[in-house]
mmCIF file with all atom_site columns, C-alpha atoms in Angstrom:
data_model
loop_
_atom_site.group_PDB
_atom_site.id
_atom_site.type_symbol
_atom_site.label_atom_id
_atom_site.label_alt_id
_atom_site.label_comp_id
_atom_site.label_asym_id
_atom_site.label_entity_id
_atom_site.label_seq_id
_atom_site.pdbx_PDB_ins_code
_atom_site.Cartn_x
_atom_site.Cartn_y
_atom_site.Cartn_z
_atom_site.occupancy
_atom_site.B_iso_or_equiv
_atom_site.pdbx_formal_charge
_atom_site.auth_seq_id
_atom_site.auth_comp_id
_atom_site.auth_asym_id
_atom_site.auth_atom_id
_atom_site.pdbx_PDB_model_num
ATOM 1   C CA . MET A 1 1   ? -0.141  -0.050 0.009   1.00 0.00 ? 756 MET A CA 1
ATOM 2   C CA . ILE A 1 2   ? 2.632   2.538  0.990   1.00 0.00 ? 757 ILE A CA 1
ATOM 3   C CA . GLN A 1 3   ? 4.906   1.434  -2.001  1.00 0.00 ? 758 GLN A CA 1
ATOM 4   C CA . GLY A 1 4   ? 1.892   2.146  -4.351  1.00 0.00 ? 759 GLY A CA 1
ATOM 5   C CA . THR A 1 5   ? 1.499   5.521  -2.864  1.00 0.00 ? 760 THR A CA 1
ATOM 6   C CA . CYS A 1 6   ? 5.145   6.340  -3.507  1.00 0.00 ? 761 CYS A CA 1
ATOM 7   C CA . VAL A 1 7   ? 4.853   5.277  -7.222  1.00 0.00 ? 762 VAL A CA 1
ATOM 8   C CA . LYS A 1 8   ? 1.718   7.453  -7.659  1.00 0.00 ? 763 LYS A CA 1
ATOM 9   C CA . SER A 1 9   ? 3.565   10.337 -6.041  1.00 0.00 ? 764 SER A CA 1
ATOM 10  C CA . GLU A 1 10  ? 6.599   10.036 -8.283  1.00 0.00 ? 765 GLU A CA 1
ATOM 11  C CA . LYS A 1 11  ? 4.356   10.445 -11.301 1.00 0.00 ? 766 LYS A CA 1
ATOM 12  C CA . ILE A 1 12  ? 3.125   13.761 -10.107 1.00 0.00 ? 767 ILE A CA 1
ATOM 13  C CA . ASN A 1 13  ? 6.369   15.003 -8.858  1.00 0.00 ? 768 ASN A CA 1
ATOM 14  C CA . ILE A 1 14  ? 7.031   17.007 -11.868 1.00 0.00 ? 769 ILE A CA 1
ATOM 15  C CA . MET A 1 15  ? 9.028   19.731 -10.206 1.00 0.00 ? 770 MET A CA 1
ATOM 16  C CA . GLY A 1 16  ? 11.291  17.200 -8.382  1.00 0.00 ? 771 GLY A CA 1
ATOM 17  C CA . LYS A 1 17  ? 10.555  19.101 -5.031  1.00 0.00 ? 772 LYS A CA 1
ATOM 18  C CA . PHE A 1 18  ? 9.596   16.181 -2.852  1.00 0.00 ? 773 PHE A CA 1
ATOM 19  C CA . VAL A 1 19  ? 10.722  12.679 -1.888  1.00 0.00 ? 774 VAL A CA 1
ATOM 20  C CA . CYS A 1 20  ? 8.383   9.821  -0.976  1.00 0.00 ? 775 CYS A CA 1
ATOM 21  C CA . TYR A 1 21  ? 9.646   7.333  1.662   1.00 0.00 ? 776 TYR A CA 1
ATOM 22  C CA . PRO A 1 22  ? 8.102   3.885  1.963   1.00 0.00 ? 777 PRO A CA 1
ATOM 23  C CA . TYR A 1 23  ? 7.362   4.178  5.723   1.00 0.00 ? 778 TYR A CA 1
ATOM 24  C CA . GLY A 1 24  ? 5.325   6.171  8.183   1.00 0.00 ? 779 GLY A CA 1
ATOM 25  C CA . LEU A 1 25  ? 6.407   8.504  10.924  1.00 0.00 ? 780 LEU A CA 1
ATOM 26  C CA . SER A 1 26  ? 6.418   7.944  14.788  1.00 0.00 ? 781 SER A CA 1
ATOM 27  C CA . ASP A 1 27  ? 8.344   8.954  17.838  1.00 0.00 ? 782 ASP A CA 1
ATOM 28  C CA . LYS A 1 28  ? 10.487  5.885  17.538  1.00 0.00 ? 783 LYS A CA 1
ATOM 29  C CA . SER A 1 29  ? 11.514  3.484  14.609  1.00 0.00 ? 784 SER A CA 1
ATOM 30  C CA . GLY A 1 30  ? 10.005  0.229  14.366  1.00 0.00 ? 785 GLY A CA 1
ATOM 31  C CA . THR A 1 31  ? 6.858   -1.679 13.232  1.00 0.00 ? 786 THR A CA 1
ATOM 32  C CA . VAL A 1 32  ? 3.277   -0.778 14.010  1.00 0.00 ? 787 VAL A CA 1
ATOM 33  C CA . ALA A 1 33  ? -0.156  -2.121 13.070  1.00 0.00 ? 788 ALA A CA 1
ATOM 34  C CA . ILE A 1 34  ? -2.354  -0.007 10.717  1.00 0.00 ? 789 ILE A CA 1
ATOM 35  C CA . VAL A 1 35  ? -5.816  -0.372 9.790   1.00 0.00 ? 790 VAL A CA 1
ATOM 36  C CA . ALA A 1 36  ? -5.868  0.309  5.998   1.00 0.00 ? 791 ALA A CA 1
ATOM 37  C CA . GLY A 1 37  ? -9.127  1.582  4.629   1.00 0.00 ? 792 GLY A CA 1
ATOM 38  C CA . ASP A 1 38  ? -10.237 2.576  1.084   1.00 0.00 ? 793 ASP A CA 1
ATOM 39  C CA . ARG A 1 39  ? -9.615  6.247  1.704   1.00 0.00 ? 794 ARG A CA 1
ATOM 40  C CA . ASN A 1 40  ? -7.258  6.536  4.678   1.00 0.00 ? 795 ASN A CA 1
ATOM 41  C CA . SER A 1 41  ? -5.274  4.467  7.239   1.00 0.00 ? 796 SER A CA 1
ATOM 42  C CA . SER A 1 42  ? -4.233  4.880  10.865  1.00 0.00 ? 797 SER A CA 1
ATOM 43  C CA . ILE A 1 43  ? -2.165  3.413  13.473  1.00 0.00 ? 798 ILE A CA 1
ATOM 44  C CA . VAL A 1 44  ? -3.835  1.047  15.828  1.00 0.00 ? 799 VAL A CA 1
ATOM 45  C CA . GLU A 1 45  ? -3.029  -0.443 19.204  1.00 0.00 ? 800 GLU A CA 1
ATOM 46  C CA . ASN A 1 46  ? -2.282  -4.311 18.638  1.00 0.00 ? 801 ASN A CA 1
ATOM 47  C CA . ASN A 1 47  ? -4.790  -5.109 21.584  1.00 0.00 ? 802 ASN A CA 1
ATOM 48  C CA . ILE A 1 48  ? -7.672  -3.259 19.962  1.00 0.00 ? 803 ILE A CA 1
ATOM 49  C CA . ASN A 1 49  ? -10.148 -5.642 18.250  1.00 0.00 ? 804 ASN A CA 1
ATOM 50  C CA . ASN A 1 50  ? -11.045 -4.153 14.993  1.00 0.00 ? 805 ASN A CA 1
ATOM 51  C CA . MET A 1 51  ? -13.103 -5.649 12.213  1.00 0.00 ? 806 MET A CA 1
ATOM 52  C CA . GLU A 1 52  ? -10.966 -4.169 9.493   1.00 0.00 ? 807 GLU A CA 1
ATOM 53  C CA . GLU A 1 53  ? -7.807  -5.742 8.341   1.00 0.00 ? 808 GLU A CA 1
ATOM 54  C CA . LYS A 1 54  ? -4.579  -4.825 10.083  1.00 0.00 ? 809 LYS A CA 1
ATOM 55  C CA . VAL A 1 55  ? -1.328  -4.495 8.143   1.00 0.00 ? 810 VAL A CA 1
ATOM 56  C CA . ALA A 1 56  ? 2.195   -4.186 9.487   1.00 0.00 ? 811 ALA A CA 1
ATOM 57  C CA . ALA A 1 57  ? 3.913   -1.015 8.598   1.00 0.00 ? 812 ALA A CA 1
ATOM 58  C CA . GLN A 1 58  ? 7.578   0.299  9.137   1.00 0.00 ? 813 GLN A CA 1
ATOM 59  C CA . VAL A 1 59  ? 7.773   3.526  10.831  1.00 0.00 ? 814 VAL A CA 1
ATOM 60  C CA . LYS A 1 60  ? 10.866  5.857  11.551  1.00 0.00 ? 815 LYS A CA 1
ATOM 61  C CA . THR A 1 61  ? 11.502  9.108  13.172  1.00 0.00 ? 816 THR A CA 1
ATOM 62  C CA . LEU A 1 62  ? 11.689  12.333 11.138  1.00 0.00 ? 817 LEU A CA 1
ATOM 63  C CA . ASP A 1 63  ? 14.959  13.073 12.997  1.00 0.00 ? 818 ASP A CA 1
ATOM 64  C CA . GLU A 1 64  ? 16.411  9.868  11.631  1.00 0.00 ? 819 GLU A CA 1
ATOM 65  C CA . VAL A 1 65  ? 15.054  10.148 8.043   1.00 0.00 ? 820 VAL A CA 1
ATOM 66  C CA . LEU A 1 66  ? 16.171  13.794 7.417   1.00 0.00 ? 821 LEU A CA 1
ATOM 67  C CA . SER A 1 67  ? 19.178  13.927 9.840   1.00 0.00 ? 822 SER A CA 1
ATOM 68  C CA . ASP A 1 68  ? 21.472  15.343 7.057   1.00 0.00 ? 823 ASP A CA 1
ATOM 69  C CA . LYS A 1 69  ? 18.774  17.623 5.307   1.00 0.00 ? 824 LYS A CA 1
ATOM 70  C CA . ARG A 1 70  ? 17.840  21.226 5.790   1.00 0.00 ? 825 ARG A CA 1
ATOM 71  C CA . VAL A 1 71  ? 14.150  21.460 6.792   1.00 0.00 ? 826 VAL A CA 1
ATOM 72  C CA . THR A 1 72  ? 12.161  24.617 6.343   1.00 0.00 ? 827 THR A CA 1
ATOM 73  C CA . PHE A 1 73  ? 8.642   23.389 6.432   1.00 0.00 ? 828 PHE A CA 1
ATOM 74  C CA . ILE A 1 74  ? 6.898   20.322 7.950   1.00 0.00 ? 829 ILE A CA 1
ATOM 75  C CA . LYS A 1 75  ? 3.067   19.711 7.088   1.00 0.00 ? 830 LYS A CA 1
ATOM 76  C CA . MET A 1 76  ? 1.485   16.610 8.820   1.00 0.00 ? 831 MET A CA 1
ATOM 77  C CA . ASP A 1 77  ? -1.985  15.257 8.133   1.00 0.00 ? 832 ASP A CA 1
ATOM 78  C CA . ILE A 1 78  ? -1.299  11.754 9.428   1.00 0.00 ? 833 ILE A CA 1
ATOM 79  C CA . GLU A 1 79  ? -4.537  10.480 10.876  1.00 0.00 ? 834 GLU A CA 1
ATOM 80  C CA . GLY A 1 80  ? -4.013  11.004 14.567  1.00 0.00 ? 835 GLY A CA 1
ATOM 81  C CA . ALA A 1 81  ? -0.233  10.183 14.533  1.00 0.00 ? 836 ALA A CA 1
ATOM 82  C CA . GLU A 1 82  ? 0.848   13.777 14.453  1.00 0.00 ? 837 GLU A CA 1
ATOM 83  C CA . LEU A 1 83  ? 1.863   14.147 18.101  1.00 0.00 ? 838 LEU A CA 1
ATOM 84  C CA . GLY A 1 84  ? 4.098   11.032 17.940  1.00 0.00 ? 839 GLY A CA 1
ATOM 85  C CA . ALA A 1 85  ? 5.600   12.204 14.652  1.00 0.00 ? 840 ALA A CA 1
ATOM 86  C CA . LEU A 1 86  ? 6.429   15.552 16.097  1.00 0.00 ? 841 LEU A CA 1
ATOM 87  C CA . LYS A 1 87  ? 8.111   13.780 19.143  1.00 0.00 ? 842 LYS A CA 1
ATOM 88  C CA . GLY A 1 88  ? 10.149  11.989 16.589  1.00 0.00 ? 843 GLY A CA 1
ATOM 89  C CA . ALA A 1 89  ? 11.145  15.233 14.867  1.00 0.00 ? 844 ALA A CA 1
ATOM 90  C CA . ASP A 1 90  ? 12.101  17.229 17.983  1.00 0.00 ? 845 ASP A CA 1
ATOM 91  C CA . LYS A 1 91  ? 15.684  17.634 17.129  1.00 0.00 ? 846 LYS A CA 1
ATOM 92  C CA . ILE A 1 92  ? 14.958  18.982 13.700  1.00 0.00 ? 847 ILE A CA 1
ATOM 93  C CA . ILE A 1 93  ? 12.296  21.308 15.162  1.00 0.00 ? 848 ILE A CA 1
ATOM 94  C CA . LYS A 1 94  ? 14.649  22.536 17.950  1.00 0.00 ? 849 LYS A CA 1
ATOM 95  C CA . THR A 1 95  ? 17.693  23.135 15.825  1.00 0.00 ? 850 THR A CA 1
ATOM 96  C CA . GLN A 1 96  ? 16.279  24.226 12.559  1.00 0.00 ? 851 GLN A CA 1
ATOM 97  C CA . LYS A 1 97  ? 12.851  25.753 13.577  1.00 0.00 ? 852 LYS A CA 1
ATOM 98  C CA . PRO A 1 98  ? 10.945  24.909 10.402  1.00 0.00 ? 853 PRO A CA 1
ATOM 99  C CA . ILE A 1 99  ? 7.517   26.404 9.730   1.00 0.00 ? 854 ILE A CA 1
ATOM 100 C CA . LEU A 1 100 ? 4.951   23.799 10.924  1.00 0.00 ? 855 LEU A CA 1
ATOM 101 C CA . ALA A 1 101 ? 1.494   23.098 9.649   1.00 0.00 ? 856 ALA A CA 1
ATOM 102 C CA . ILE A 1 102 ? 0.066   20.232 11.804  1.00 0.00 ? 857 ILE A CA 1
ATOM 103 C CA . CYS A 1 103 ? -3.488  18.988 11.568  1.00 0.00 ? 858 CYS A CA 1
ATOM 104 C CA . ILE A 1 104 ? -5.091  18.815 15.060  1.00 0.00 ? 859 ILE A CA 1
ATOM 105 C CA . TYR A 1 105 ? -8.697  17.755 14.346  1.00 0.00 ? 860 TYR A CA 1
ATOM 106 C CA . HIS A 1 106 ? -8.141  13.949 14.646  1.00 0.00 ? 861 HIS A CA 1
ATOM 107 C CA . SER A 1 107 ? -8.905  14.004 18.464  1.00 0.00 ? 862 SER A CA 1
ATOM 108 C CA . ALA A 1 108 ? -10.005 16.619 20.970  1.00 0.00 ? 863 ALA A CA 1
ATOM 109 C CA . SER A 1 109 ? -6.773  16.078 22.946  1.00 0.00 ? 864 SER A CA 1
ATOM 110 C CA . ASP A 1 110 ? -4.664  17.014 19.898  1.00 0.00 ? 865 ASP A CA 1
ATOM 111 C CA . MET A 1 111 ? -6.228  20.496 19.906  1.00 0.00 ? 866 MET A CA 1
ATOM 112 C CA . ILE A 1 112 ? -4.556  21.071 23.211  1.00 0.00 ? 867 ILE A CA 1
ATOM 113 C CA . ASN A 1 113 ? -1.589  18.729 23.252  1.00 0.00 ? 868 ASN A CA 1
ATOM 114 C CA . ILE A 1 114 ? -0.015  19.552 19.932  1.00 0.00 ? 869 ILE A CA 1
ATOM 115 C CA . PRO A 1 115 ? 0.186   23.336 20.318  1.00 0.00 ? 870 PRO A CA 1
ATOM 116 C CA . LEU A 1 116 ? 1.472   22.995 23.939  1.00 0.00 ? 871 LEU A CA 1
ATOM 117 C CA . TYR A 1 117 ? 4.069   20.324 22.838  1.00 0.00 ? 872 TYR A CA 1
ATOM 118 C CA . ILE A 1 118 ? 5.346   22.723 19.975  1.00 0.00 ? 873 ILE A CA 1
ATOM 119 C CA . LYS A 1 119 ? 5.513   25.506 22.544  1.00 0.00 ? 874 LYS A CA 1
ATOM 120 C CA . GLU A 1 120 ? 7.314   23.302 24.957  1.00 0.00 ? 875 GLU A CA 1
ATOM 121 C CA . ILE A 1 121 ? 10.168  22.479 22.555  1.00 0.00 ? 876 ILE A CA 1
ATOM 122 C CA . VAL A 1 122 ? 10.507  25.809 20.947  1.00 0.00 ? 877 VAL A CA 1
ATOM 123 C CA . PRO A 1 123 ? 9.000   28.568 23.163  1.00 0.00 ? 878 PRO A CA 1
ATOM 124 C CA . GLU A 1 124 ? 9.585   31.279 20.496  1.00 0.00 ? 879 GLU A CA 1
ATOM 125 C CA . TYR A 1 125 ? 7.254   29.758 17.927  1.00 0.00 ? 880 TYR A CA 1
ATOM 126 C CA . GLN A 1 126 ? 4.114   31.876 17.141  1.00 0.00 ? 881 GLN A CA 1
ATOM 127 C CA . ILE A 1 127 ? 1.191   29.609 17.272  1.00 0.00 ? 882 ILE A CA 1
ATOM 128 C CA . TYR A 1 128 ? -1.868  30.033 15.113  1.00 0.00 ? 883 TYR A CA 1
ATOM 129 C CA . ILE A 1 129 ? -5.088  27.826 14.660  1.00 0.00 ? 884 ILE A CA 1
ATOM 130 C CA . ARG A 1 130 ? -7.068  27.863 11.488  1.00 0.00 ? 885 ARG A CA 1
ATOM 131 C CA . HIS A 1 131 ? -10.256 26.077 10.748  1.00 0.00 ? 886 HIS A CA 1
ATOM 132 C CA . TYR A 1 132 ? -11.036 25.580 7.023   1.00 0.00 ? 887 TYR A CA 1
ATOM 133 C CA . LYS A 1 133 ? -14.585 23.999 6.935   1.00 0.00 ? 888 LYS A CA 1
ATOM 134 C CA . ASN A 1 134 ? -17.879 24.214 8.679   1.00 0.00 ? 889 ASN A CA 1
ATOM 135 C CA . GLU A 1 135 ? -17.612 20.717 10.019  1.00 0.00 ? 890 GLU A CA 1
ATOM 136 C CA . MET A 1 136 ? -15.211 19.348 12.550  1.00 0.00 ? 891 MET A CA 1
ATOM 137 C CA . PHE A 1 137 ? -12.514 18.487 10.027  1.00 0.00 ? 892 PHE A CA 1
ATOM 138 C CA . GLU A 1 138 ? -9.557  20.499 8.656   1.00 0.00 ? 893 GLU A CA 1
ATOM 139 C CA . THR A 1 139 ? -8.305  22.390 11.608  1.00 0.00 ? 894 THR A CA 1
ATOM 140 C CA . VAL A 1 140 ? -4.550  23.121 11.453  1.00 0.00 ? 895 VAL A CA 1
ATOM 141 C CA . CYS A 1 141 ? -1.969  24.413 13.995  1.00 0.00 ? 896 CYS A CA 1
ATOM 142 C CA . TYR A 1 142 ? 0.547   26.729 12.406  1.00 0.00 ? 897 TYR A CA 1
ATOM 143 C CA . ALA A 1 143 ? 3.872   27.189 14.244  1.00 0.00 ? 898 ALA A CA 1
ATOM 144 C CA . ILE A 1 144 ? 5.927   30.104 12.688  1.00 0.00 ? 899 ILE A CA 1
ATOM 145 C CA . PRO A 1 145 ? 9.458   30.896 14.084  1.00 0.00 ? 900 PRO A CA 1
ATOM 146 C CA . LEU A 1 146 ? 9.955   34.619 15.275  1.00 0.00 ? 901 LEU A CA 1
ATOM 147 C CA . ASN A 1 147 ? 12.795  34.949 13.015  1.00 0.00 ? 902 ASN A CA 1
ATOM 148 C CA . THR A 1 148 ? 12.057  33.624 9.572   1.00 0.00 ? 903 THR A CA 1
ATOM 149 C CA . LYS A 1 149 ? 15.215  35.124 8.239   1.00 0.00 ? 904 LYS A CA 1
ATOM 150 C CA . ASP A 1 150 ? 16.769  31.706 8.951   1.00 0.00 ? 905 ASP A CA 1
ATOM 151 C CA . LEU A 1 151 ? 14.429  30.087 6.445   1.00 0.00 ? 906 LEU A CA 1
ATOM 152 C CA . GLU A 1 152 ? 14.886  32.533 3.548   1.00 0.00 ? 907 GLU A CA 1
ATOM 153 C CA . GLY A 1 153 ? 16.928  31.548 0.571   1.00 0.00 ? 908 GLY A CA 1
ATOM 154 C CA . LYS A 1 154 ? 17.999  28.079 1.863   1.00 0.00 ? 909 LYS A CA 1
ATOM 155 C CA . GLU A 1 155 ? 17.385  25.050 -0.261  1.00 0.00 ? 910 GLU A CA 1
ATOM 156 C CA . ASN A 1 156 ? 17.245  21.430 1.111   1.00 0.00 ? 911 ASN A CA 1
ATOM 157 C CA . GLU A 1 157 ? 20.512  19.869 0.496   1.00 0.00 ? 912 GLU A CA 1
#
């Protein structure tokens, strides 16, 4: 499933601006169980009884995957796994202070815990919350570093 998504992504990557990796993001590397649906998927606890089919998926931390890259922007909409993925990116976030656009609508606790976690690791971030629809979906937490001069004119290496 993830491999198929990477192949589709390569076909639309006409500008050569992104790279698709065949694994998910988390706060630690390893294997997790995911429920794979027709339109989305999400990490599940192994002890949860779920009628949908569970699939094993490899996850890594963003700090591990992009340890040698310059990161200026991180966007996450990963079906409730955002906080774990942010924890796996804390070194990048602390040292490089990229602009963040993190979805926080997957659970009520995300609306509080994600902005608090971001401010905990980088207190100087300015936090903005934007809601894009009349329903409960599509709420994004933006974290903007006070000094965006560090981001200007730098290409990922």
